GROMACS .gro file of C-alpha atoms in nm:
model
  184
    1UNK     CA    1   1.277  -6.031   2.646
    2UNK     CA    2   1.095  -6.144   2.340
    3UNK     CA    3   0.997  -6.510   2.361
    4UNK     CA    4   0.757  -6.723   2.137
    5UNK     CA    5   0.402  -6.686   2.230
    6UNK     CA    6   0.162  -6.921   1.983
    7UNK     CA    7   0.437  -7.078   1.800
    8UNK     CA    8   0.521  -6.726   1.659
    9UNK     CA    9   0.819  -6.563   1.702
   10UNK     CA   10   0.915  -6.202   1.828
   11UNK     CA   11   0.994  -6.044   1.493
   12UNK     CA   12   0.671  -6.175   1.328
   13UNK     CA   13   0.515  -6.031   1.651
   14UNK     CA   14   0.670  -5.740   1.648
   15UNK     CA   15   0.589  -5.666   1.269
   16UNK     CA   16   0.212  -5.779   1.272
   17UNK     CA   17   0.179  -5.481   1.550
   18UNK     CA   18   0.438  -5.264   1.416
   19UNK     CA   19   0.156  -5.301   1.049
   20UNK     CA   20  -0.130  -5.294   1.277
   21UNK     CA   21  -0.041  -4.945   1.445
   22UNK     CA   22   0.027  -4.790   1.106
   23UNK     CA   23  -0.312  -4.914   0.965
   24UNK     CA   24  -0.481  -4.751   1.211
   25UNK     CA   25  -0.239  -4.435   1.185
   26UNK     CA   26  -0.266  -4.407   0.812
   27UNK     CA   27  -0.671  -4.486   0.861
   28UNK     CA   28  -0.688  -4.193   1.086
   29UNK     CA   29  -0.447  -3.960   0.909
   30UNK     CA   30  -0.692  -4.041   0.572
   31UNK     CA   31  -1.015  -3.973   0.710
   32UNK     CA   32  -0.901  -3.668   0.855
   33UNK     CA   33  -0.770  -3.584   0.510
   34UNK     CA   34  -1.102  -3.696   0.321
   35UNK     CA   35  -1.236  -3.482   0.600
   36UNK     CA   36  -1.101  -3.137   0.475
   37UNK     CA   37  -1.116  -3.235   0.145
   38UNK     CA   38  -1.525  -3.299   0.186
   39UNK     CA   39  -1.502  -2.951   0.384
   40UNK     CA   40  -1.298  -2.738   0.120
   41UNK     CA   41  -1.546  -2.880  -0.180
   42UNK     CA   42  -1.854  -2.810  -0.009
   43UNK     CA   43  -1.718  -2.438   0.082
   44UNK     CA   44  -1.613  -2.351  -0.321
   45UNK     CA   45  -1.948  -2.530  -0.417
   46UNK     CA   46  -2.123  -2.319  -0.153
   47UNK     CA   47  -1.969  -1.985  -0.334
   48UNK     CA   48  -2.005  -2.144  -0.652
   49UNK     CA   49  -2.390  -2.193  -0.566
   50UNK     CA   50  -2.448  -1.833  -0.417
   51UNK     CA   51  -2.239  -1.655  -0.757
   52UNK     CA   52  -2.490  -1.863  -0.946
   53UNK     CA   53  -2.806  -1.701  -0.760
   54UNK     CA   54  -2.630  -1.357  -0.780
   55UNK     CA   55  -2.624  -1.411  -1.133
   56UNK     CA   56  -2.997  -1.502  -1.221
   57UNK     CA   57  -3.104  -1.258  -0.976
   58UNK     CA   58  -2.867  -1.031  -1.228
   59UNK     CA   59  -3.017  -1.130  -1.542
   60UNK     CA   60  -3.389  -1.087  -1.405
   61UNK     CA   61  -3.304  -0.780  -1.259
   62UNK     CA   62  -3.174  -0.624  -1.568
   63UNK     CA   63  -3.428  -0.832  -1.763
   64UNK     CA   64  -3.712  -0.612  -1.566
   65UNK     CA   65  -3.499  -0.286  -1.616
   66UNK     CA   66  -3.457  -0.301  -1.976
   67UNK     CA   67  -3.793  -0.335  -2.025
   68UNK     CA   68  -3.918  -0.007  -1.840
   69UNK     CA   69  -3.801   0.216  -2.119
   70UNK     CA   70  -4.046   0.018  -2.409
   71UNK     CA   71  -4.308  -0.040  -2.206
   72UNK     CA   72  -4.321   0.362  -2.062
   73UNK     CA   73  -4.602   0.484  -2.269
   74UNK     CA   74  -4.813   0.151  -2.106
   75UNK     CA   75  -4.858   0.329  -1.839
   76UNK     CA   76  -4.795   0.292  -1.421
   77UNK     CA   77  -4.957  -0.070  -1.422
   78UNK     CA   78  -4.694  -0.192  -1.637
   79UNK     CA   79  -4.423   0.050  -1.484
   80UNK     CA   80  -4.550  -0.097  -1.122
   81UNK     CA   81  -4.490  -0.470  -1.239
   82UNK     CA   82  -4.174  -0.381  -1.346
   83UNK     CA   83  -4.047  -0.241  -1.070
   84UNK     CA   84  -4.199  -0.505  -0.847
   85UNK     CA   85  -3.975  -0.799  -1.075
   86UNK     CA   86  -3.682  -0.551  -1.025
   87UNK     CA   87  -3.703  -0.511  -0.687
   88UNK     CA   88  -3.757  -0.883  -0.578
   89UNK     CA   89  -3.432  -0.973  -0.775
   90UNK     CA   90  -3.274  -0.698  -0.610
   91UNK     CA   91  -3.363  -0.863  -0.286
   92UNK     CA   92  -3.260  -1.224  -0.385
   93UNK     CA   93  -2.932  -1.007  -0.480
   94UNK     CA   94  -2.895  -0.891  -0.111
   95UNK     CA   95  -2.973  -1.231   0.038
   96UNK     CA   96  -2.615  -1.391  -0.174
   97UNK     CA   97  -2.390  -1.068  -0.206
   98UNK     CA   98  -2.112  -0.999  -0.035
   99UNK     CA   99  -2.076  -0.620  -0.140
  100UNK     CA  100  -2.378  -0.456   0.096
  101UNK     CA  101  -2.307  -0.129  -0.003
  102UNK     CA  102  -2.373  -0.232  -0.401
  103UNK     CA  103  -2.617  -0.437  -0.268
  104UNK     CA  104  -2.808  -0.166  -0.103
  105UNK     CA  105  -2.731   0.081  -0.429
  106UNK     CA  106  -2.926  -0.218  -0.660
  107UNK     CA  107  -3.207  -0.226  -0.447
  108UNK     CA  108  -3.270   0.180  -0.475
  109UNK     CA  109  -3.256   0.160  -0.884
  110UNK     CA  110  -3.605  -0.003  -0.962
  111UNK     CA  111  -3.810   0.216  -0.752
  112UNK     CA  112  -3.616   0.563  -0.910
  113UNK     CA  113  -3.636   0.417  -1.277
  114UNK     CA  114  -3.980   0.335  -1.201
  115UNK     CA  115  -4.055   0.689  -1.116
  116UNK     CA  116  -3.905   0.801  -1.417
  117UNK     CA  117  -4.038   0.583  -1.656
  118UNK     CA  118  -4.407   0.683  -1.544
  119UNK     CA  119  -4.315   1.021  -1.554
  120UNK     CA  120  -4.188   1.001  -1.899
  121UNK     CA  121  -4.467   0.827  -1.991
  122UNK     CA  122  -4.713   1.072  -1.835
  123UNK     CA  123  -4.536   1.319  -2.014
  124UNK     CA  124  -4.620   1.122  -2.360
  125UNK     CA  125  -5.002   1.069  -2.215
  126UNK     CA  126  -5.035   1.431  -2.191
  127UNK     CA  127  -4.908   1.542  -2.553
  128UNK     CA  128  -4.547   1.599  -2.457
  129UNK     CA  129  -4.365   1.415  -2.669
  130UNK     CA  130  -4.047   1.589  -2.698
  131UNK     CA  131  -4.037   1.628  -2.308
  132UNK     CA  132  -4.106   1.271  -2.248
  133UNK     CA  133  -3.855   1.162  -2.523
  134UNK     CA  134  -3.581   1.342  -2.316
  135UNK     CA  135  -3.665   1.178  -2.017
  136UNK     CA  136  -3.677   0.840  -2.221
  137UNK     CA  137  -3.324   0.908  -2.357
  138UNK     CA  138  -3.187   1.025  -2.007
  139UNK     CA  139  -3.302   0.702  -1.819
  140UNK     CA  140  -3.194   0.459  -2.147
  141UNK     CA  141  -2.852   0.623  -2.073
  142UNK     CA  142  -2.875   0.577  -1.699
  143UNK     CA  143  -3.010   0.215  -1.723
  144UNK     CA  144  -2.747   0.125  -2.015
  145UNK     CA  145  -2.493   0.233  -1.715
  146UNK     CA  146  -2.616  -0.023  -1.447
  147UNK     CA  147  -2.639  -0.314  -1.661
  148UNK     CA  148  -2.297  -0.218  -1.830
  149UNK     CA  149  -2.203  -0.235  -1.476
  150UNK     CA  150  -2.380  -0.515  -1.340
  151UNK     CA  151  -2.290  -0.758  -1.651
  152UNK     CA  152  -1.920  -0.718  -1.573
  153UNK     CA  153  -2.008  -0.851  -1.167
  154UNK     CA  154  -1.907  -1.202  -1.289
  155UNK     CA  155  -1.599  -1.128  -1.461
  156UNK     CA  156  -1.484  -0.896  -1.195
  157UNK     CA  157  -1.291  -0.960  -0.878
  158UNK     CA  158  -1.438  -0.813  -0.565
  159UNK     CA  159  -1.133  -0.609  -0.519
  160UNK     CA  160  -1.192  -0.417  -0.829
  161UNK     CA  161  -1.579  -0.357  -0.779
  162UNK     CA  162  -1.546  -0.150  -0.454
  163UNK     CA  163  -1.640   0.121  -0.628
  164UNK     CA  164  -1.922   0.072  -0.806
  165UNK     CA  165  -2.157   0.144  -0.525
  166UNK     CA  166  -2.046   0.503  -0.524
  167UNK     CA  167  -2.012   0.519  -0.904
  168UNK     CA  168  -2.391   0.359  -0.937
  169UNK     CA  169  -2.489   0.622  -0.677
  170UNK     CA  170  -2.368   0.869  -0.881
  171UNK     CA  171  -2.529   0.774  -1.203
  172UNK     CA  172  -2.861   0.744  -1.019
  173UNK     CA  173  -2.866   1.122  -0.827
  174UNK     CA  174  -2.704   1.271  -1.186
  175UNK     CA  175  -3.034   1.129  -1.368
  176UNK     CA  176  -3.270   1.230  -1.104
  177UNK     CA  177  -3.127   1.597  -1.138
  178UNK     CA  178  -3.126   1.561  -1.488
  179UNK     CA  179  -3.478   1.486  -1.529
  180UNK     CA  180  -3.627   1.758  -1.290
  181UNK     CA  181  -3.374   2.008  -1.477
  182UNK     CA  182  -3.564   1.852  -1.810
  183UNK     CA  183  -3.948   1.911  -1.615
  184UNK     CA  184  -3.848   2.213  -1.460
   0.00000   0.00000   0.00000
């Protein structure tokens, strides 16, 4: 059944095919693994790229926040920058999240602290000093909240932050009421 072909006998033939096959095999079988593996590692450094936007967008956010309760007495200029920094990290927050409803609780923050802030320091304007240190104290405590919050996004798995949406939302209405009890 097996004769010589070329001087070369069956069992060399049989073995140079029999290595050929499983070259090809094992050069298939790798690129399909190097495949996945290429696939995987640009997926994790895909999520490792958008936690790394989250986070800047984070750190200017609450850089812009922080700064509403010193720069208050300014006046709304410097209130309306502030919010304006605020709110665009807030949006480059959106774009990478995957938590919408924290998402869409972020975004709400800049514009009520904003308020706030330019009340309190309308308050200060007009001789009210007491008034307007209230309301400066009430949104320091509200604003140490959210970035007590928003600091711990990194270190927290998404499972645990489900509820910091509502909790923010909470916070935020609480100092609202707070400060037209305290104008009232």
């Amino acid at each position: 059944m097996c004769g010589n072909f070329a001087s070369v006998s069956c069992g060399t033939w049989l073995g140079f095919w029999s290595g050929a096959i499983g070259a090809v095999v094992a050069a298939f079988v790798g690129g399909l693994v190097a495949l996945m593996v290429v696939r995987l590692t640009n997926g994790h450094q895909k999520k490792l790229a958008a936690q790394a936007r989250v986070l800047g967008a984070l750190a200017d956010f609450q850089a812009a926040l922080s700064e509403m309760p010193r720069r208050y007495a300014d006046g709304k200029e410097s209130i309306q920058r502030l919010v304006i920094q605020a709110d665009a990290a807030s949006n480059r927050i959106t774009m990478d999240i995957d938590d919408f409803p924290l998402a869409e609780e972020l975004s709400l923050w800049p514009l009520d602290l904003g308020v706030l802030a330019v009340r309190a320091g309308r308050l200060h304007s007009d001789g009210h000093a007491e008034r307007s240190h209230e309301v400066w104290a009430l949104l320091r405590r509200a604003l140490g909240t959210l970035i007590g919050t928003t600091q711990q996004w990194a270190k927290t798995p998404a499972k645990r932050r489900t509820h910091w949406a509502k909790d923010l939302r909470a916070v935020r209405t609480k100092l609202k009421d707070e400060v037209d009890a305290t104008l009232a």
